[in-house]
Amino acid sequence: MYDYLIVGAGLFGAVFAHEATAAGKRCLVIDKRDHIAGNIYTEDVEGIAVHRYGAHIFHTNNKEVWDYVNRFAEFNRYTNSPVANYKGELYNMPFNMNTFNKMWGVITPAEAQAKIEEQRAAHYTENPQNLEEQAINLVGTDIYEKLVKGYTEKQWGRPCTALPAFIIKRLPVRFTFDNNYFNALYQGIPNEGYTALVANLLDGIEVRLNTDYLADRAALDALAKKVVYTGPIDAYFDYKLGALQYRSVRFETETLDMPNYQGNAVVNYTDSETPYTRIIEHKHFVFGSTEPGTKTVISREYSAEWKPGDEPYYPVNDEENGALYARYKELADAHSHVLFGGRLGEYKYYDMDRVIEVALARVRAELA
Ligand SMILES: Cc1cc2nc3c(=O)[nH]c(=O)nc-3n(C[C@H](O)[C@H](O)[C@H](O)COP(=O)(O)OP(=O)(O)OC[C@H]3O[C@@H](n4cnc5c(N)ncnc54)[C@H](O)[C@@H]3O)c2cc1C
């Protein structure tokens, strides 16, 4: 009945389905969740687009991808400029002249550079053995103590002295007054939320929600000539080589009776005492802080250890998991009727722009 059964209504599946349909192929998209859009899903709470699976900021240097997404959604001019809260002291991120002025009262780039150099030289370790020594070598003690240490320890769940040095290769410092977090030519958030963007990609395409491919594989396979699978690759093979590991995040979302909680979309808590790593205030992705409205929605983010059954968020980028994925990839390559794609199908951290790039390349190769 169908040319393609597309497992997963996330960004990869939706781009693939859109392009294949435009080329005259019949597609059926299924998802085990009760909504489309995968992890970029946004839902309306009190008129605010809430990012249920974590804050998503679209940014890219690829003009083709930027033009592509703008066909399906109108983007605002949101620029990510997080603020760090260290025990009530607020600093601009990424580390730039605003940060250095607040920290040391320095006025010029030369003064800021001298201050960092002085601290690096005083505490330099020849062969850094752990993340703490490495970070101090890179940015000196003050930035490390106030802006790196607590946040990193919460993210990894262990002290910086027990983390390997290689995790931090560089810590970007800017000697300009530029709070724009991303070095990207194009950046923004869809005005109507990401779910509307994905709905537009899937316009006119049959979608079945609450449908778990792995629970009914034979019957679903029989519906289509080929399968595009964007779920976890190890689950596809019944974990027969073992389970791939992930890092997880827990979100605690709350609606508050106030128009404006923190004045910014993203505030990082960089001390070690505050248990969460960030607070996201969703309305600021779209409105800016001056928009009226009596309520606001915030999400506190907690780093969490992942165990099988939890929502998989970030693939673990280490040797053990890389080797296991390579073995699953061999099995996948032998399945020529199934195309594995997306962050779970390829066990890879992908930003949204990369997912679109890869999905477009894969569907074009497929249809050529
Ligand atoms: C916390 C967090 C924050 C992020 N922030 C950003 C950001 O700011 N900017 C950015 O560019 N990128 C960001 N990303 C990356 C972004 O989320 C991904 O690029 C994108 O979601 C990948 O899309 P996908 O289609 O590959 O995967 P998904 O969105 O995960 O879609 C896969 C879909 O497959 C479905 N599925 C799985 N198994 C089955 C099954 N057996 N049967 C049926 N359906 C199934 C799932 O339910 C899911 O809907 C972030 C990621 C995380 C984890």
PDB file of C-alpha atoms and ligand atoms in Angstrom, residues 7-13 30-33 35 37-40 53-59 182 211-214 229-232 249 251 313-314 341-344 349-353 355, ligand 1:
ATOM      1  CA  VAL A   7       8.781   5.168  12.072  1.00  0.00           C
ATOM      2  CA  GLY A   8       8.970   8.385  14.083  1.00  0.00           C
ATOM      3  CA  ALA A   9       7.203  11.708  13.470  1.00  0.00           C
ATOM      4  CA  GLY A  10      10.218  13.737  14.659  1.00  0.00           C
ATOM      5  CA  LEU A  11      12.184  16.129  12.481  1.00  0.00           C
ATOM      6  CA  PHE A  12      14.053  13.428  10.550  1.00  0.00           C
ATOM      7  CA  GLY A  13      10.902  11.424   9.797  1.00  0.00           C
ATOM      8  CA  ILE A  30       3.766   6.332  12.713  1.00  0.00           C
ATOM      9  CA  ASP A  31       4.820   7.382  16.201  1.00  0.00           C
ATOM     10  CA  LYS A  32       4.450   5.646  19.519  1.00  0.00           C
ATOM     11  CA  ARG A  33       3.835   8.937  21.291  1.00  0.00           C
ATOM     12  CA  HIS A  35       1.869  13.675  19.370  1.00  0.00           C
ATOM     13  CA  ALA A  37       7.310  16.449  16.329  1.00  0.00           C
ATOM     14  CA  GLY A  38       9.390  14.084  18.470  1.00  0.00           C
ATOM     15  CA  ASN A  39      11.649  15.903  20.898  1.00  0.00           C
ATOM     16  CA  ILE A  40      11.102  19.322  19.367  1.00  0.00           C
ATOM     17  CA  TYR A  53      11.552  17.882  25.934  1.00  0.00           C
ATOM     18  CA  GLY A  54      13.974  20.721  26.606  1.00  0.00           C
ATOM     19  CA  ALA A  55      14.600  24.186  25.201  1.00  0.00           C
ATOM     20  CA  HIS A  56      15.195  24.185  21.448  1.00  0.00           C
ATOM     21  CA  ILE A  57      16.830  27.115  19.694  1.00  0.00           C
ATOM     22  CA  PHE A  58      17.205  26.863  15.960  1.00  0.00           C
ATOM     23  CA  HIS A  59      20.610  28.024  14.727  1.00  0.00           C
ATOM     24  CA  PHE A 182      25.794  30.800  19.048  1.00  0.00           C
ATOM     25  CA  THR A 211       1.516   3.195  17.303  1.00  0.00           C
ATOM     26  CA  ASP A 212       4.624   1.383  18.472  1.00  0.00           C
ATOM     27  CA  TYR A 213       6.430  -0.176  15.529  1.00  0.00           C
ATOM     28  CA  LEU A 214       8.247  -2.708  17.662  1.00  0.00           C
ATOM     29  CA  TYR A 229      13.343   3.831  11.208  1.00  0.00           C
ATOM     30  CA  THR A 230      14.168   6.764  13.509  1.00  0.00           C
ATOM     31  CA  GLY A 231      13.796   4.956  16.865  1.00  0.00           C
ATOM     32  CA  PRO A 232      16.698   3.592  18.952  1.00  0.00           C
ATOM     33  CA  VAL A 249      17.694  15.271  31.895  1.00  0.00           C
ATOM     34  CA  PHE A 251      12.361  18.641  33.649  1.00  0.00           C
ATOM     35  CA  TYR A 313      18.441  12.224  25.536  1.00  0.00           C
ATOM     36  CA  TYR A 314      22.168  12.454  24.891  1.00  0.00           C
ATOM     37  CA  GLY A 341      18.142   7.766  10.544  1.00  0.00           C
ATOM     38  CA  GLY A 342      17.976  10.555  13.124  1.00  0.00           C
ATOM     39  CA  ARG A 343      19.476  10.958  16.564  1.00  0.00           C
ATOM     40  CA  LEU A 344      18.295   7.554  17.874  1.00  0.00           C
ATOM     41  CA  TYR A 349      23.817  13.991  18.965  1.00  0.00           C
ATOM     42  CA  TYR A 350      22.395  16.049  16.125  1.00  0.00           C
ATOM     43  CA  ASP A 351      21.320  19.680  16.269  1.00  0.00           C
ATOM     44  CA  MET A 352      18.113  20.340  14.349  1.00  0.00           C
ATOM     45  CA  ASP A 353      19.867  21.887  11.365  1.00  0.00           C
ATOM     46  CA  VAL A 355      19.109  16.479  11.217  1.00  0.00           C
TER      47      VAL A 355
HETATM   48  C1  LIG B   1      17.586  18.436  25.867  1.00  0.00           C
HETATM   49  C2  LIG B   1      17.859  18.705  24.417  1.00  0.00           C
HETATM   50  C3  LIG B   1      17.938  20.014  23.934  1.00  0.00           C
HETATM   51  C4  LIG B   1      18.172  20.255  22.584  1.00  0.00           C
HETATM   52  N1  LIG B   1      18.265  21.556  22.164  1.00  0.00           N
HETATM   53  C5  LIG B   1      18.533  21.812  20.865  1.00  0.00           C
HETATM   54  C6  LIG B   1      18.694  23.164  20.412  1.00  0.00           C
HETATM   55  O1  LIG B   1      18.593  24.119  21.184  1.00  0.00           O
HETATM   56  N2  LIG B   1      18.966  23.377  19.099  1.00  0.00           N
HETATM   57  C7  LIG B   1      19.086  22.323  18.212  1.00  0.00           C
HETATM   58  O2  LIG B   1      19.317  22.583  17.014  1.00  0.00           O
HETATM   59  N3  LIG B   1      18.914  21.046  18.597  1.00  0.00           N
HETATM   60  C8  LIG B   1      18.649  20.754  19.914  1.00  0.00           C
HETATM   61  N4  LIG B   1      18.494  19.453  20.321  1.00  0.00           N
HETATM   62  C9  LIG B   1      18.532  18.366  19.308  1.00  0.00           C
HETATM   63  C10 LIG B   1      17.125  18.019  18.727  1.00  0.00           C
HETATM   64  O3  LIG B   1      16.274  17.607  19.759  1.00  0.00           O
HETATM   65  C11 LIG B   1      17.265  16.904  17.667  1.00  0.00           C
HETATM   66  O4  LIG B   1      18.054  17.391  16.614  1.00  0.00           O
HETATM   67  C12 LIG B   1      15.947  16.407  17.065  1.00  0.00           C
HETATM   68  O5  LIG B   1      14.962  16.190  18.012  1.00  0.00           O
HETATM   69  C13 LIG B   1      16.207  15.092  16.338  1.00  0.00           C
HETATM   70  O6  LIG B   1      15.073  14.674  15.625  1.00  0.00           O
HETATM   71  P1  LIG B   1      14.873  13.119  15.302  1.00  0.00           P
HETATM   72  O7  LIG B   1      13.728  13.028  14.359  1.00  0.00           O
HETATM   73  O8  LIG B   1      16.156  12.518  14.908  1.00  0.00           O
HETATM   74  O9  LIG B   1      14.533  12.439  16.718  1.00  0.00           O
HETATM   75  P2  LIG B   1      13.221  12.524  17.681  1.00  0.00           P
HETATM   76  O10 LIG B   1      12.739  13.923  17.764  1.00  0.00           O
HETATM   77  O11 LIG B   1      13.602  11.835  18.918  1.00  0.00           O
HETATM   78  O12 LIG B   1      12.157  11.662  16.888  1.00  0.00           O
HETATM   79  C14 LIG B   1      12.134  10.252  16.921  1.00  0.00           C
HETATM   80  C15 LIG B   1      10.681   9.807  17.053  1.00  0.00           C
HETATM   81  O13 LIG B   1      10.606   8.386  16.907  1.00  0.00           O
HETATM   82  C16 LIG B   1       9.596   7.917  17.750  1.00  0.00           C
HETATM   83  N5  LIG B   1       9.815   6.492  18.002  1.00  0.00           N
HETATM   84  C17 LIG B   1      10.891   5.924  18.615  1.00  0.00           C
HETATM   85  N6  LIG B   1      10.714   4.580  18.674  1.00  0.00           N
HETATM   86  C18 LIG B   1       9.537   4.313  18.081  1.00  0.00           C
HETATM   87  C19 LIG B   1       8.793   3.114  17.845  1.00  0.00           C
HETATM   88  N7  LIG B   1       9.242   1.916  18.246  1.00  0.00           N
HETATM   89  N8  LIG B   1       7.597   3.194  17.208  1.00  0.00           N
HETATM   90  C20 LIG B   1       7.100   4.396  16.816  1.00  0.00           C
HETATM   91  N9  LIG B   1       7.757   5.572  17.023  1.00  0.00           N
HETATM   92  C21 LIG B   1       8.951   5.520  17.650  1.00  0.00           C
HETATM   93  C22 LIG B   1       9.754   8.769  19.004  1.00  0.00           C
HETATM   94  O14 LIG B   1       8.555   8.745  19.777  1.00  0.00           O
HETATM   95  C23 LIG B   1      10.062  10.132  18.406  1.00  0.00           C
HETATM   96  O15 LIG B   1       8.891  10.891  18.245  1.00  0.00           O
HETATM   97  C24 LIG B   1      18.322  19.182  21.686  1.00  0.00           C
HETATM   98  C25 LIG B   1      18.263  17.861  22.171  1.00  0.00           C
HETATM   99  C26 LIG B   1      18.066  17.634  23.508  1.00  0.00           C
HETATM  100  C27 LIG B   1      18.065  16.203  24.005  1.00  0.00           C
END
